[in-house]
Amino acid sequence: AQTIHQWPVAEIKAVGSPLSLGCTIKGKSSPNLYWYWQATGGTLQQLFYSITVGQVESVVQLNLSASRPKDDQFILSTEKLLLSHSGFYLCAWTGLGGLAEQFFGPGTRLTVL
Amino acid sequence: GNSVTQMQGQVTLSEEEFLFINCTYSTTGYPTLFWYVQYPGEGPQLLLKVTTANNKGSSRGFEATYDKGTTSFHLQKASVQESDSAVYYCVLGDGQGGRALIFGTGTTVSVSP
């Protein structure tokens, strides 16, 4: 069975500080991977997706970047956090093309002060 | 462009009442449609999926029918329980490369005992 893990579970960071969030998928080779951001009380907004190692496509520019260093790992980062980065960050995977359902991780709650 | 509209932001019910959540979509072609459910502090999880091939989906007592004529994909359940309290998202799979999922704004369902 496939499992998806996100770290950390929660972060409290200062404005202007760097950030790195991680996501790992086990039990699935060559998944499509996705990062989403969800403001408190809001809907999900897709940020990035990756179809293969080393390739990441940006969907929405929020002064964030993403990388896929390994087949099972997806990293979201920034060098300088903004207040507007606060929210819930979700990683998701799918094993097929664009019409398949996505499976979401447990999320990381980020608070920027 | 592709979009999903959920007009009901909040639905409040008592147990055993009928639930109906309205969803309409806009796209070209024949997309796959999903309903996701999100409980507090968790990532969304797939509730059901419908394609043009089967037109109707059901899961855990919930049903949704894909109506291409009215471009609607309403969710319903005959008798809700308190455990159904959650946020429900209507989601369009637009199949464009890796972007894949477009989320509606969500409907918060609150069921009281």
PDB file of N, CA, C and O in Angstrom, chain B residues 68-113:
ATOM      1  N   LYS B  68     -24.363  16.177 -18.158  1.00  0.00           N
ATOM      2  CA  LYS B  68     -23.650  16.976 -19.162  1.00  0.00           C
ATOM      3  C   LYS B  68     -24.532  18.079 -19.725  1.00  0.00           C
ATOM      4  O   LYS B  68     -24.050  19.133 -20.131  1.00  0.00           O
ATOM      5  N   GLY B  69     -25.832  17.862 -19.729  1.00  0.00           N
ATOM      6  CA  GLY B  69     -26.736  18.866 -20.291  1.00  0.00           C
ATOM      7  C   GLY B  69     -26.756  20.152 -19.484  1.00  0.00           C
ATOM      8  O   GLY B  69     -26.724  21.253 -20.034  1.00  0.00           O
ATOM      9  N   THR B  70     -26.811  20.016 -18.166  1.00  0.00           N
ATOM     10  CA  THR B  70     -26.832  21.189 -17.293  1.00  0.00           C
ATOM     11  C   THR B  70     -25.461  21.483 -16.696  1.00  0.00           C
ATOM     12  O   THR B  70     -25.336  22.389 -15.880  1.00  0.00           O
ATOM     13  N   THR B  71     -24.459  20.734 -17.075  1.00  0.00           N
ATOM     14  CA  THR B  71     -23.088  20.811 -16.527  1.00  0.00           C
ATOM     15  C   THR B  71     -23.117  20.892 -15.007  1.00  0.00           C
ATOM     16  O   THR B  71     -22.517  21.776 -14.388  1.00  0.00           O
ATOM     17  N   SER B  72     -23.832  19.955 -14.422  1.00  0.00           N
ATOM     18  CA  SER B  72     -23.941  19.917 -12.962  1.00  0.00           C
ATOM     19  C   SER B  72     -23.452  18.581 -12.420  1.00  0.00           C
ATOM     20  O   SER B  72     -23.406  17.574 -13.132  1.00  0.00           O
ATOM     21  N   PHE B  73     -23.090  18.591 -11.160  1.00  0.00           N
ATOM     22  CA  PHE B  73     -22.537  17.398 -10.501  1.00  0.00           C
ATOM     23  C   PHE B  73     -22.893  17.509  -9.022  1.00  0.00           C
ATOM     24  O   PHE B  73     -22.038  17.660  -8.167  1.00  0.00           O
ATOM     25  N   HIS B  74     -24.176  17.437  -8.723  1.00  0.00           N
ATOM     26  CA  HIS B  74     -24.630  17.635  -7.364  1.00  0.00           C
ATOM     27  C   HIS B  74     -24.366  16.412  -6.497  1.00  0.00           C
ATOM     28  O   HIS B  74     -24.411  15.283  -6.968  1.00  0.00           O
ATOM     29  N   LEU B  75     -24.133  16.676  -5.219  1.00  0.00           N
ATOM     30  CA  LEU B  75     -23.902  15.612  -4.238  1.00  0.00           C
ATOM     31  C   LEU B  75     -25.121  15.506  -3.334  1.00  0.00           C
ATOM     32  O   LEU B  75     -25.663  16.533  -2.914  1.00  0.00           O
ATOM     33  N   GLN B  76     -25.529  14.295  -3.009  1.00  0.00           N
ATOM     34  CA  GLN B  76     -26.664  14.147  -2.109  1.00  0.00           C
ATOM     35  C   GLN B  76     -26.505  12.915  -1.231  1.00  0.00           C
ATOM     36  O   GLN B  76     -25.807  11.971  -1.571  1.00  0.00           O
ATOM     37  N   LYS B  77     -27.172  13.000  -0.086  1.00  0.00           N
ATOM     38  CA  LYS B  77     -27.221  11.869   0.832  1.00  0.00           C
ATOM     39  C   LYS B  77     -28.589  11.882   1.500  1.00  0.00           C
ATOM     40  O   LYS B  77     -29.041  12.924   1.956  1.00  0.00           O
ATOM     41  N   ALA B  78     -29.209  10.738   1.565  1.00  0.00           N
ATOM     42  CA  ALA B  78     -30.596  10.656   2.032  1.00  0.00           C
ATOM     43  C   ALA B  78     -30.738  10.965   3.522  1.00  0.00           C
ATOM     44  O   ALA B  78     -31.702  11.608   3.943  1.00  0.00           O
ATOM     45  N   SER B  79     -29.778  10.529   4.308  1.00  0.00           N
ATOM     46  CA  SER B  79     -29.909  10.669   5.754  1.00  0.00           C
ATOM     47  C   SER B  79     -28.524  10.883   6.361  1.00  0.00           C
ATOM     48  O   SER B  79     -27.715   9.960   6.415  1.00  0.00           O
ATOM     49  N   VAL B  80     -28.254  12.117   6.805  1.00  0.00           N
ATOM     50  CA  VAL B  80     -26.906  12.431   7.291  1.00  0.00           C
ATOM     51  C   VAL B  80     -26.751  12.060   8.767  1.00  0.00           C
ATOM     52  O   VAL B  80     -27.725  11.970   9.519  1.00  0.00           O
ATOM     53  N   GLN B  81     -25.494  11.868   9.135  1.00  0.00           N
ATOM     54  CA  GLN B  81     -25.122  11.614  10.514  1.00  0.00           C
ATOM     55  C   GLN B  81     -24.176  12.713  10.973  1.00  0.00           C
ATOM     56  O   GLN B  81     -23.577  13.418  10.151  1.00  0.00           O
ATOM     57  N   GLU B  82     -24.026  12.828  12.281  1.00  0.00           N
ATOM     58  CA  GLU B  82     -23.134  13.857  12.819  1.00  0.00           C
ATOM     59  C   GLU B  82     -21.724  13.689  12.264  1.00  0.00           C
ATOM     60  O   GLU B  82     -21.012  14.674  12.036  1.00  0.00           O
ATOM     61  N   SER B  83     -21.314  12.462  12.028  1.00  0.00           N
ATOM     62  CA  SER B  83     -19.970  12.188  11.502  1.00  0.00           C
ATOM     63  C   SER B  83     -19.770  12.668  10.063  1.00  0.00           C
ATOM     64  O   SER B  83     -18.639  12.665   9.566  1.00  0.00           O
ATOM     65  N   ASP B  84     -20.830  13.085   9.408  1.00  0.00           N
ATOM     66  CA  ASP B  84     -20.704  13.630   8.048  1.00  0.00           C
ATOM     67  C   ASP B  84     -20.310  15.107   8.062  1.00  0.00           C
ATOM     68  O   ASP B  84     -20.108  15.706   7.005  1.00  0.00           O
ATOM     69  N   SER B  85     -20.220  15.691   9.233  1.00  0.00           N
ATOM     70  CA  SER B  85     -19.811  17.087   9.334  1.00  0.00           C
ATOM     71  C   SER B  85     -18.388  17.242   8.826  1.00  0.00           C
ATOM     72  O   SER B  85     -17.456  16.601   9.329  1.00  0.00           O
ATOM     73  N   ALA B  86     -18.228  18.074   7.796  1.00  0.00           N
ATOM     74  CA  ALA B  86     -16.931  18.247   7.146  1.00  0.00           C
ATOM     75  C   ALA B  86     -17.091  19.301   6.050  1.00  0.00           C
ATOM     76  O   ALA B  86     -18.182  19.832   5.845  1.00  0.00           O
ATOM     77  N   VAL B  87     -15.990  19.565   5.352  1.00  0.00           N
ATOM     78  CA  VAL B  87     -16.044  20.432   4.175  1.00  0.00           C
ATOM     79  C   VAL B  87     -16.019  19.548   2.934  1.00  0.00           C
ATOM     80  O   VAL B  87     -15.177  18.652   2.825  1.00  0.00           O
ATOM     81  N   TYR B  88     -16.934  19.792   2.018  1.00  0.00           N
ATOM     82  CA  TYR B  88     -17.057  19.000   0.799  1.00  0.00           C
ATOM     83  C   TYR B  88     -16.663  19.864  -0.408  1.00  0.00           C
ATOM     84  O   TYR B  88     -17.164  20.971  -0.580  1.00  0.00           O
ATOM     85  N   TYR B  89     -15.767  19.308  -1.218  1.00  0.00           N
ATOM     86  CA  TYR B  89     -15.280  20.030  -2.393  1.00  0.00           C
ATOM     87  C   TYR B  89     -15.693  19.306  -3.666  1.00  0.00           C
ATOM     88  O   TYR B  89     -15.459  18.092  -3.811  1.00  0.00           O
ATOM     89  N   CYS B  90     -16.262  20.067  -4.560  1.00  0.00           N
ATOM     90  CA  CYS B  90     -16.515  19.579  -5.912  1.00  0.00           C
ATOM     91  C   CYS B  90     -15.245  19.858  -6.721  1.00  0.00           C
ATOM     92  O   CYS B  90     -14.685  20.964  -6.647  1.00  0.00           O
ATOM     93  N   VAL B  91     -14.768  18.886  -7.460  1.00  0.00           N
ATOM     94  CA  VAL B  91     -13.457  19.000  -8.100  1.00  0.00           C
ATOM     95  C   VAL B  91     -13.533  18.547  -9.549  1.00  0.00           C
ATOM     96  O   VAL B  91     -14.100  17.491  -9.855  1.00  0.00           O
ATOM     97  N   LEU B  92     -12.916  19.339 -10.397  1.00  0.00           N
ATOM     98  CA  LEU B  92     -12.893  19.050 -11.828  1.00  0.00           C
ATOM     99  C   LEU B  92     -11.518  18.547 -12.216  1.00  0.00           C
ATOM    100  O   LEU B  92     -10.512  19.190 -11.908  1.00  0.00           O
ATOM    101  N   GLY B  93     -11.476  17.428 -12.892  1.00  0.00           N
ATOM    102  CA  GLY B  93     -10.214  16.925 -13.425  1.00  0.00           C
ATOM    103  C   GLY B  93     -10.095  17.387 -14.847  1.00  0.00           C
ATOM    104  O   GLY B  93     -10.748  16.836 -15.730  1.00  0.00           O
ATOM    105  N   ASP B  94      -9.286  18.416 -15.058  1.00  0.00           N
ATOM    106  CA  ASP B  94      -9.283  18.981 -16.408  1.00  0.00           C
ATOM    107  C   ASP B  94      -8.310  18.315 -17.344  1.00  0.00           C
ATOM    108  O   ASP B  94      -8.301  18.596 -18.533  1.00  0.00           O
ATOM    109  N   GLY B  95      -7.495  17.436 -16.796  1.00  0.00           N
ATOM    110  CA  GLY B  95      -6.647  16.602 -17.644  1.00  0.00           C
ATOM    111  C   GLY B  95      -5.575  17.315 -18.407  1.00  0.00           C
ATOM    112  O   GLY B  95      -4.952  16.749 -19.283  1.00  0.00           O
ATOM    113  N   GLN B  96      -5.306  18.587 -18.055  1.00  0.00           N
ATOM    114  CA  GLN B  96      -4.297  19.322 -18.815  1.00  0.00           C
ATOM    115  C   GLN B  96      -2.930  19.065 -18.211  1.00  0.00           C
ATOM    116  O   GLN B  96      -2.522  19.702 -17.269  1.00  0.00           O
ATOM    117  N   GLY B  97      -2.250  18.116 -18.799  1.00  0.00           N
ATOM    118  CA  GLY B  97      -0.910  17.779 -18.353  1.00  0.00           C
ATOM    119  C   GLY B  97      -0.922  17.408 -16.890  1.00  0.00           C
ATOM    120  O   GLY B  97      -1.747  16.634 -16.447  1.00  0.00           O
ATOM    121  N   GLY B  98      -0.039  18.008 -16.109  1.00  0.00           N
ATOM    122  CA  GLY B  98       0.042  17.644 -14.715  1.00  0.00           C
ATOM    123  C   GLY B  98      -0.839  18.461 -13.799  1.00  0.00           C
ATOM    124  O   GLY B  98      -0.895  18.225 -12.610  1.00  0.00           O
ATOM    125  N   ARG B  99      -1.565  19.435 -14.331  1.00  0.00           N
ATOM    126  CA  ARG B  99      -2.309  20.311 -13.441  1.00  0.00           C
ATOM    127  C   ARG B  99      -3.479  19.609 -12.813  1.00  0.00           C
ATOM    128  O   ARG B  99      -3.740  19.720 -11.645  1.00  0.00           O
ATOM    129  N   ALA B 100      -4.235  18.929 -13.609  1.00  0.00           N
ATOM    130  CA  ALA B 100      -5.156  17.887 -13.172  1.00  0.00           C
ATOM    131  C   ALA B 100      -6.404  18.315 -12.415  1.00  0.00           C
ATOM    132  O   ALA B 100      -7.492  18.054 -12.868  1.00  0.00           O
ATOM    133  N   LEU B 101      -6.286  18.906 -11.214  1.00  0.00           N
ATOM    134  CA  LEU B 101      -7.474  19.109 -10.388  1.00  0.00           C
ATOM    135  C   LEU B 101      -7.759  20.583 -10.139  1.00  0.00           C
ATOM    136  O   LEU B 101      -6.872  21.338  -9.780  1.00  0.00           O
ATOM    137  N   ILE B 102      -9.026  20.960 -10.321  1.00  0.00           N
ATOM    138  CA  ILE B 102      -9.490  22.300  -9.987  1.00  0.00           C
ATOM    139  C   ILE B 102     -10.562  22.165  -8.917  1.00  0.00           C
ATOM    140  O   ILE B 102     -11.600  21.533  -9.129  1.00  0.00           O
ATOM    141  N   PHE B 103     -10.298  22.770  -7.755  1.00  0.00           N
ATOM    142  CA  PHE B 103     -11.207  22.646  -6.613  1.00  0.00           C
ATOM    143  C   PHE B 103     -12.232  23.766  -6.603  1.00  0.00           C
ATOM    144  O   PHE B 103     -11.914  24.926  -6.884  1.00  0.00           O
ATOM    145  N   GLY B 104     -13.472  23.430  -6.213  1.00  0.00           N
ATOM    146  CA  GLY B 104     -14.463  24.451  -5.918  1.00  0.00           C
ATOM    147  C   GLY B 104     -14.140  25.104  -4.588  1.00  0.00           C
ATOM    148  O   GLY B 104     -13.159  24.746  -3.922  1.00  0.00           O
ATOM    149  N   THR B 105     -14.963  26.045  -4.187  1.00  0.00           N
ATOM    150  CA  THR B 105     -14.693  26.802  -2.961  1.00  0.00           C
ATOM    151  C   THR B 105     -15.065  26.050  -1.698  1.00  0.00           C
ATOM    152  O   THR B 105     -14.720  26.464  -0.604  1.00  0.00           O
ATOM    153  N   GLY B 106     -15.763  24.939  -1.833  1.00  0.00           N
ATOM    154  CA  GLY B 106     -16.078  24.108  -0.681  1.00  0.00           C
ATOM    155  C   GLY B 106     -17.393  24.471  -0.022  1.00  0.00           C
ATOM    156  O   GLY B 106     -17.811  25.638  -0.014  1.00  0.00           O
ATOM    157  N   THR B 107     -18.042  23.461   0.538  1.00  0.00           N
ATOM    158  CA  THR B 107     -19.282  23.636   1.294  1.00  0.00           C
ATOM    159  C   THR B 107     -19.097  23.002   2.659  1.00  0.00           C
ATOM    160  O   THR B 107     -18.794  21.805   2.748  1.00  0.00           O
ATOM    161  N   THR B 108     -19.236  23.807   3.696  1.00  0.00           N
ATOM    162  CA  THR B 108     -19.107  23.292   5.055  1.00  0.00           C
ATOM    163  C   THR B 108     -20.448  22.733   5.502  1.00  0.00           C
ATOM    164  O   THR B 108     -21.453  23.452   5.535  1.00  0.00           O
ATOM    165  N   VAL B 109     -20.452  21.453   5.825  1.00  0.00           N
ATOM    166  CA  VAL B 109     -21.667  20.791   6.282  1.00  0.00           C
ATOM    167  C   VAL B 109     -21.572  20.556   7.790  1.00  0.00           C
ATOM    168  O   VAL B 109     -20.604  19.947   8.262  1.00  0.00           O
ATOM    169  N   SER B 110     -22.545  21.054   8.514  1.00  0.00           N
ATOM    170  CA  SER B 110     -22.591  20.879   9.971  1.00  0.00           C
ATOM    171  C   SER B 110     -23.866  20.125  10.307  1.00  0.00           C
ATOM    172  O   SER B 110     -24.966  20.585   9.985  1.00  0.00           O
ATOM    173  N   VAL B 111     -23.694  18.962  10.953  1.00  0.00           N
ATOM    174  CA  VAL B 111     -24.837  18.126  11.309  1.00  0.00           C
ATOM    175  C   VAL B 111     -24.922  18.037  12.820  1.00  0.00           C
ATOM    176  O   VAL B 111     -23.959  17.637  13.486  1.00  0.00           O
ATOM    177  N   SER B 112     -26.060  18.395  13.354  1.00  0.00           N
ATOM    178  CA  SER B 112     -26.238  18.340  14.802  1.00  0.00           C
ATOM    179  C   SER B 112     -27.062  17.106  15.176  1.00  0.00           C
ATOM    180  O   SER B 112     -27.942  16.689  14.430  1.00  0.00           O
ATOM    181  N   PRO B 113     -26.763  16.527  16.343  1.00  0.00           N
ATOM    182  CA  PRO B 113     -27.463  15.300  16.760  1.00  0.00           C
ATOM    183  C   PRO B 113     -28.911  15.578  17.162  1.00  0.00           C
ATOM    184  O   PRO B 113     -29.286  16.710  17.434  1.00  0.00           O
TER     185      PRO B 113
END
